Each structure stands twice: as C-alpha cells, then as structure tokens.
Amino acid sequence: MSAEAVAGRDPGPVRFGIRARLLLAFVAVAALSVVACGLGWLSYDRLGGTLDEFAENHLPALGLAARLAEEGGSIIATAPILANAQTEQELGAIRDALGRRLAALRALAAEGERGVPGLRPLVDALGHNLTDLDATVRHRLALARRNQEGIERLRWLHADFLDEIEPLVTDARFNIQSALDLVEAGTRSAEAVRVLRAESRRSEAVLQIGANGNLAVGLIARAATLATTEALDDNAGFLEETADRLQRDLATLADWADGVSLAQLVARLLELARGEGSVPELRRAELAAADQGQGLLAENRTLVARLNGLIAQQVQSVETTSRAAAARSAQAIAEGRSALLASALVSLLVAVLVAWLYVNRSIISRLTRLGSAAHEIAAGNLKADIPLGGNDELSQMAAALLVFRDTAIAVEEANAQAIIDNAQAGLATTDADGVIEFVNPLAAALIAAPEGGADGRLADRLDPAGARRAEDFFRAARAAPDEAAPSLSILTAGRRPNGRPVPIQVGIRPFRRRQQQRFIVTLTDMTERVEAQQLLERTVAERTADLRTTNARLERSIAEHQRAERDLRDTQAELVQAGKLAALGQLAAGVGHELNQPLSAIRSYAHNGRKLIALGRVAEAEGNLGKIADLTARMANITNHLKRFARRPDTRLGAVELAPVVQGALSLFGDRLREEAVELVVELPEDGVPLRVRAEEVRLEQVLVNLLSNALDAVAGAPQRRVAIAAEAADDTVRIMVRDSGPGIPDAVAGQVFDPFFTTKPVGAGLGLGLSISYNIVRDFGGALSVAESGPGGTAFLLTLTRA
C-alpha cells in the first residue's frame, strides 16, 4: 500500500488507543492494585513520549532531506539543458529557472544547517559551478554567432567570386575566337597564334581558380559544422592545399589587369580560411567551449552527488535515532508487563490472558514486524513490506514509516526519470545484460521496439553491426571489475517508430543504482549531419563535373568551329538558368528570414508541448502539435515554390493562368518589400474569369522576377518608393505593365537596355543579363517586351503576350 493510499484512509487522531484499551482491561478485572495500574500507566506514558519525540523531531528531518533531494535532482536535470542552450533567450530562461532552484536550495540549506554540517559550503560551490557554466555557454553562443556571420560573409563572397569568374571566361572565349578568325583569314597569323596561346593559358588559369575557389568555399563551409578537432585538422590540411593552388594560379595572372578584382576576391576568401578570426578557428574555439561546458557539467554532477551523500547521512542518522526510540519503547513495554505480572494473584489469569491475547499479538508482534521492516529499509531494501492495520499509535508509526519508504522510492525514481525525460538528447538505461529499463521520448523515436515487441534488449533495436558491438560490450562489462567498467561510443543505425532506419551515435557508460550495476545509453540523431556531408560531397562533385564539362566544351569549340551555332544555343539556355539562379541567390536572405520565423515558433511550440505532456495536459499539447503542423505546411509551400522556380523550364508553350504566376513572383520579394518600405500596387482583372496567356509558367515567372528586381533596385534611393504591376486584356492580347517611381533611364542608353551585359548598376551589382534574357524569353513566347515610358517620375516596362 502506498503513502497516498494511507493518507487517503487516515481516520485522524487515535481516540481509543493502546493506553485506553489497557486501562479499560485492568479496570474490568478490578483486581489490579493501584500501584500496578500506576506503574503500567507510567510505562506506556514513556512509550507515548518516545513516539511524540519521533513525530516532532525526526519526521521533519526526513521531510527536509526529501526536499533537498528534490531540489538537487531538479538542478542536475536542468544543468544539461543549460549546457546545450542554443540561443540567448533559451539561455536566459534556463538561467532564471536554475536561479530559482538554487535560491530554494540555499533556503533549505539555511534551514538544515545545524542538522547537516557542511551543507552550506556545498550549496555555495554548486552556485559557483552554475555561474561558470552559464559564462561558458554564453561564450560558446558568442563564438557560434561569429561563426554564422563568417558563413554569411562567405555566401556573399562566393556570389561575387562567381560573378567575377564568368565575365573573365567569356572574354577569354571572345579573344580566342577573334584569334581563330585571324588564323583562318591568314592575316597576322603569328600574332594571332601568340594571342591564342596567351588567352588559352589565361582561360585555363581562370578555370582552375574557379574550381579551387569553389572547393575552398565548400571546405570553409564544412569546417563550420565539423564536430571534432581531428576532423577540423583534416579539413584544414585540404583547405591549405587548395589555398596554395589558388595562389599559384593567381601568380599566372599577375600581369593581367582584368584579374585584379579576382585576386582581391581570392584574398578575402583566404582570410576566411586562415588565421585568427577565420571560420575554422572560430569553430575550433566553439568546440573547446563546448568541451569546457561538459567538464563543468561533470563537476555539477559530482557536487550534486556529494549533496545526495549528505542527505543519505542525515537519513541514516534519523534511522539510527528511530531504532533507539523503538528500543526504548520495547523496554517500556517490558517494564509495564513485569509490573502487571506482579499484581494480585486473583488477576493473574486475566493478566496472562490480556498479555497473551492483546499485548503479545496486537503490540509485540506488530512491533517486531515493524522493526524488521525498518531494518530492511535501512539496509536498502525499499520494497520491504510494512504491516498496516488498526487505529492506534503503532498504526500511525507504521504509516509514518511507509511515508518515509515511499518518499525515498519516489525521490530516487523521480530523479532518474526526470534526468531521462527532460534531457535534450535520447537517453535510456539498461541492466548489466543490456535489457532496457527506461527510455525517454527522444530515444523511443530513435530505437523503436519492433511492432508488437516489448522493451527487450538494446542490441535488438540496432542494425546487425551495432548489435554485435553492443553485445560484445555488455559481455566485456560483465567480466570487468567495477572500478574498470568500460564505456562504448559507436555510429550505427536504429529504427524509427514507422520502421525506417535512422543513423545514430550510441554512447554507453556504466553507473550504479541500489548497489547494482546499470548502464546509461545516450542516443544522438545523426541524420542531418550525414545528409549535410552527403550534400556537400554531391555539391563538390557536381561543381567539379560542371567545370570539367565547361572545359571540354571550350576545347570542342576550338577544335570544332562548325558546331558554334549549337553551342551558342546551349550557352543561351545556361544563361537563362544562371540568371534565374542569380535571382534566387539575391533573394536567399529574405527567404531564409521567412523560414526562420516558423522554425523559431516550431521550436517554442515543441518545447512547450514536452512540458505540457510531462504535466499531463495532453489536450493543450495536441493544440501545440496542430500549430507545428500548420507552420510546417507554410515552410513546405515556400520551399516547393523555390524548387519549382529553380528547375529548368519546359520548352513547350501552353495556356498559363497569369494571377498565380504574378503572386509567385511577388512571394519571392516579400521580405525585401517590407525591409525597404516599398509600396506595392497590384491591379489584376477580377471579373471571375481567370486571365490566361500563351507561355511557359516557369520562364514567365522568371521574366516577372527580373522586372520586379530591376524596379526595386531603381526605387532604392528614391524619395518615394513605389512599384506597381497591372494587367489588362484586349481582344487577342494581354498587356502587363511593371512601373516604378525611380529616376528613370537616361536617354543616351535607353536603346541599349536589352543588350547582353549592358547594365547601369555599379560593378558587382549585376551582369546585365536580366533584361536581355527576359527579352528573348518573351520573343520565344511570340510576344514583345519594351520600355513603355521613362522619365524623372519613373520607368514602365510593357510586356505584351498572346491571350490563351
């Protein structure tokens, strides 16, 4: 029977207890002398005093020990969350929670300072440890933030690098073609051959710089996510070799004036790869801070273990005093029984019957069983049976002992379960044979049991290789002495609840509970890390393959001049796709902001959901899950639109509904419109009949994206920032007007805006391909793109398409 059940059936104060029953028994026989009755009364009064002393002095000490254990368990459960905090807001919330726990622990330490010597210094040491841990985590978060800023710089630098490489390759092609024309014409052949050789050498150097630059960007980005210093060292070796190759190739272009900007970009790229403040060094410092946090976390567990030791000493002291009280009670009962046996011979038979039937069976036997139960509990057997029954002082003593036993069990199990359930990683515990005892929700999602199976063994939930490693580990752990118990860390595969495999990092370490060896298993989901590694390798392979293809195409163009027209069409298609990807690159920061908002909300709802489930508030937790599903759908819509926009368009034309294409193009500029405070006006026909044009959906959206991007660039410095897009239908055509409030196009260059590589933007802000690509796309649709008007009040581009 549990302590709660006993509390629920507590009849209140004893009205007809042991003393009253014995007094009535002696009065009934009317044969005991006044002296014998007085002696008996005094004897049982001593017994009552002993019980009162236990209730007044020892039960509060047990309560204090239970509260100390509870606060200590809360701190040891929350400290790992503090060490693994990912944001300043999360760190502040956890720090406040730990501060409240530590204040409560200090108050309890002040309350029990006399009864538990050495408690206050231990609590102070625990406070210093948590302060150091907080400082270490803040330092790690600062390093992570600087590392992220370096990656952002790397992205923009990479975009500038690609923008610089492509014109140099194009110039080299043009010069090589010019030299070939001279060779074929037979004029100035020696000079043409010299130019051809020089341009070929420069083209080869530029292509090598492009390949090594892309590889260096990939290695720097990879360094920001590596989990060990050994991996960082390996990555640094590859990065150093790549940097040396870049510098050698740049030396080839040292006397080429057009390569100065490229050399500056490469120098800035190498600043992110080498020396103090580089991405690899920041990541190395971040890993060192994380290791320091783990050391402080281990020190925290040691301090809490010492606190639990002091609590155990206090409990043991109370148990010793309780046994002394029980001994005094037994002595008092024995003295009372002797006095009663010395009473008058007339009441001898009745006294013997009373002693046998009541005192022996109802008191002595119960005290013996109660003493045996207390002895077993003191020896560590928290499952000992405690005899209950009756409504007297002994039943109250048994109920108090039951409360003590169940409190100790609850504290022990609550501490273990709180650590497992509240940890930010998958945790499980097993016995010495590897049989699972506890599993937290994160671990259950990584090593799900087979359908219809019980908890079973840990090895049964891993892939065959991991299962063999786990079985060998448990076999070796059973054979090893306790002081030399081994630990294990392996990369293997687990199982999702739906049966799908998942890559996981498994760590197994020993610990002891109730004098028995147990093992704690930490499980880390490696899916994102494995996918990121695979994505990086695929990206590097694809970039390398693209560079090889480009080089091969260049060689074929020199050897096979007759295929120039087909190569030109391929190049035009590549330029269309490159312009679209360049637009996506410029919009990446805004899209990232759009994704960060729902991601932050999902993290908050998931955290609150765990807390609500732990508190039993399942209905509220289901509401949080619904909100997470809605936010996930919103993010899926954003990423699906980006994938659709980035794919290569279809060459076939058909009927395309205009309104969704306009809204899709505008969705890519939502964040930029808000940040730059641009007024947007959209005027589409709303007569209930969808307006359709003859086009191809992806390429039409690319045209609108280019026009809107130019309009936003034009109003960037204008006093009034306004962009309008309107559409109207005629008999067989649809007119789409994109208007801005910028300064307009100068008359001197108005006729060149659709020429390839012509741009009025500053160097590095564009290639001058957007309007040229858009003009050719619209011409392929059978339509027309023109400048409708331009002046100090703004510029309007007119897009005319065939109505479908």
mmCIF file of C-alpha atoms in Angstrom, residues 653-658 691-696 700 728-736 777-784 799-804:
data_model
loop_
_atom_site.group_PDB
_atom_site.id
_atom_site.type_symbol
_atom_site.label_atom_id
_atom_site.label_comp_id
_atom_site.label_asym_id
_atom_site.label_seq_id
_atom_site.Cartn_x
_atom_site.Cartn_y
_atom_site.Cartn_z
ATOM 1 C CA LEU A 653 4.146 26.505 -74.582
ATOM 2 C CA GLY A 654 0.591 26.340 -73.323
ATOM 3 C CA ALA A 655 -2.157 28.242 -71.517
ATOM 4 C CA VAL A 656 -0.795 29.741 -68.260
ATOM 5 C CA GLU A 657 -3.004 31.458 -65.678
ATOM 6 C CA LEU A 658 -1.496 34.884 -65.004
ATOM 7 C CA LEU A 691 -6.793 35.524 -67.302
ATOM 8 C CA ARG A 692 -4.557 33.126 -69.282
ATOM 9 C CA VAL A 693 -1.691 33.772 -71.691
ATOM 10 C CA ARG A 694 0.257 31.597 -74.128
ATOM 11 C CA ALA A 695 3.607 30.991 -72.398
ATOM 12 C CA GLU A 696 5.548 28.577 -70.185
ATOM 13 C CA LEU A 700 7.157 33.686 -67.460
ATOM 14 C CA GLU A 728 -5.386 44.244 -68.865
ATOM 15 C CA ALA A 729 -6.830 42.055 -71.600
ATOM 16 C CA ALA A 730 -7.623 43.136 -75.164
ATOM 17 C CA ASP A 731 -9.175 41.007 -77.897
ATOM 18 C CA ASP A 732 -6.246 38.658 -78.561
ATOM 19 C CA THR A 733 -3.507 40.056 -76.338
ATOM 20 C CA VAL A 734 -2.736 40.677 -72.659
ATOM 21 C CA ARG A 735 -0.736 43.782 -71.648
ATOM 22 C CA ILE A 736 1.273 43.580 -68.379
ATOM 23 C CA ILE A 777 12.087 34.588 -73.447
ATOM 24 C CA VAL A 778 9.159 36.875 -74.362
ATOM 25 C CA ARG A 779 10.157 36.716 -78.041
ATOM 26 C CA ASP A 780 10.052 32.886 -77.828
ATOM 27 C CA PHE A 781 6.508 33.218 -76.448
ATOM 28 C CA GLY A 782 5.548 35.208 -79.559
ATOM 29 C CA GLY A 783 5.196 38.400 -77.507
ATOM 30 C CA ALA A 784 7.115 41.639 -77.023
ATOM 31 C CA LEU A 799 5.031 43.019 -71.582
ATOM 32 C CA THR A 800 2.635 42.009 -74.394
ATOM 33 C CA LEU A 801 1.581 38.330 -74.703
ATOM 34 C CA THR A 802 -0.927 36.349 -76.732
ATOM 35 C CA ARG A 803 -4.155 35.628 -74.870
ATOM 36 C CA ALA A 804 -4.920 31.906 -74.460
#
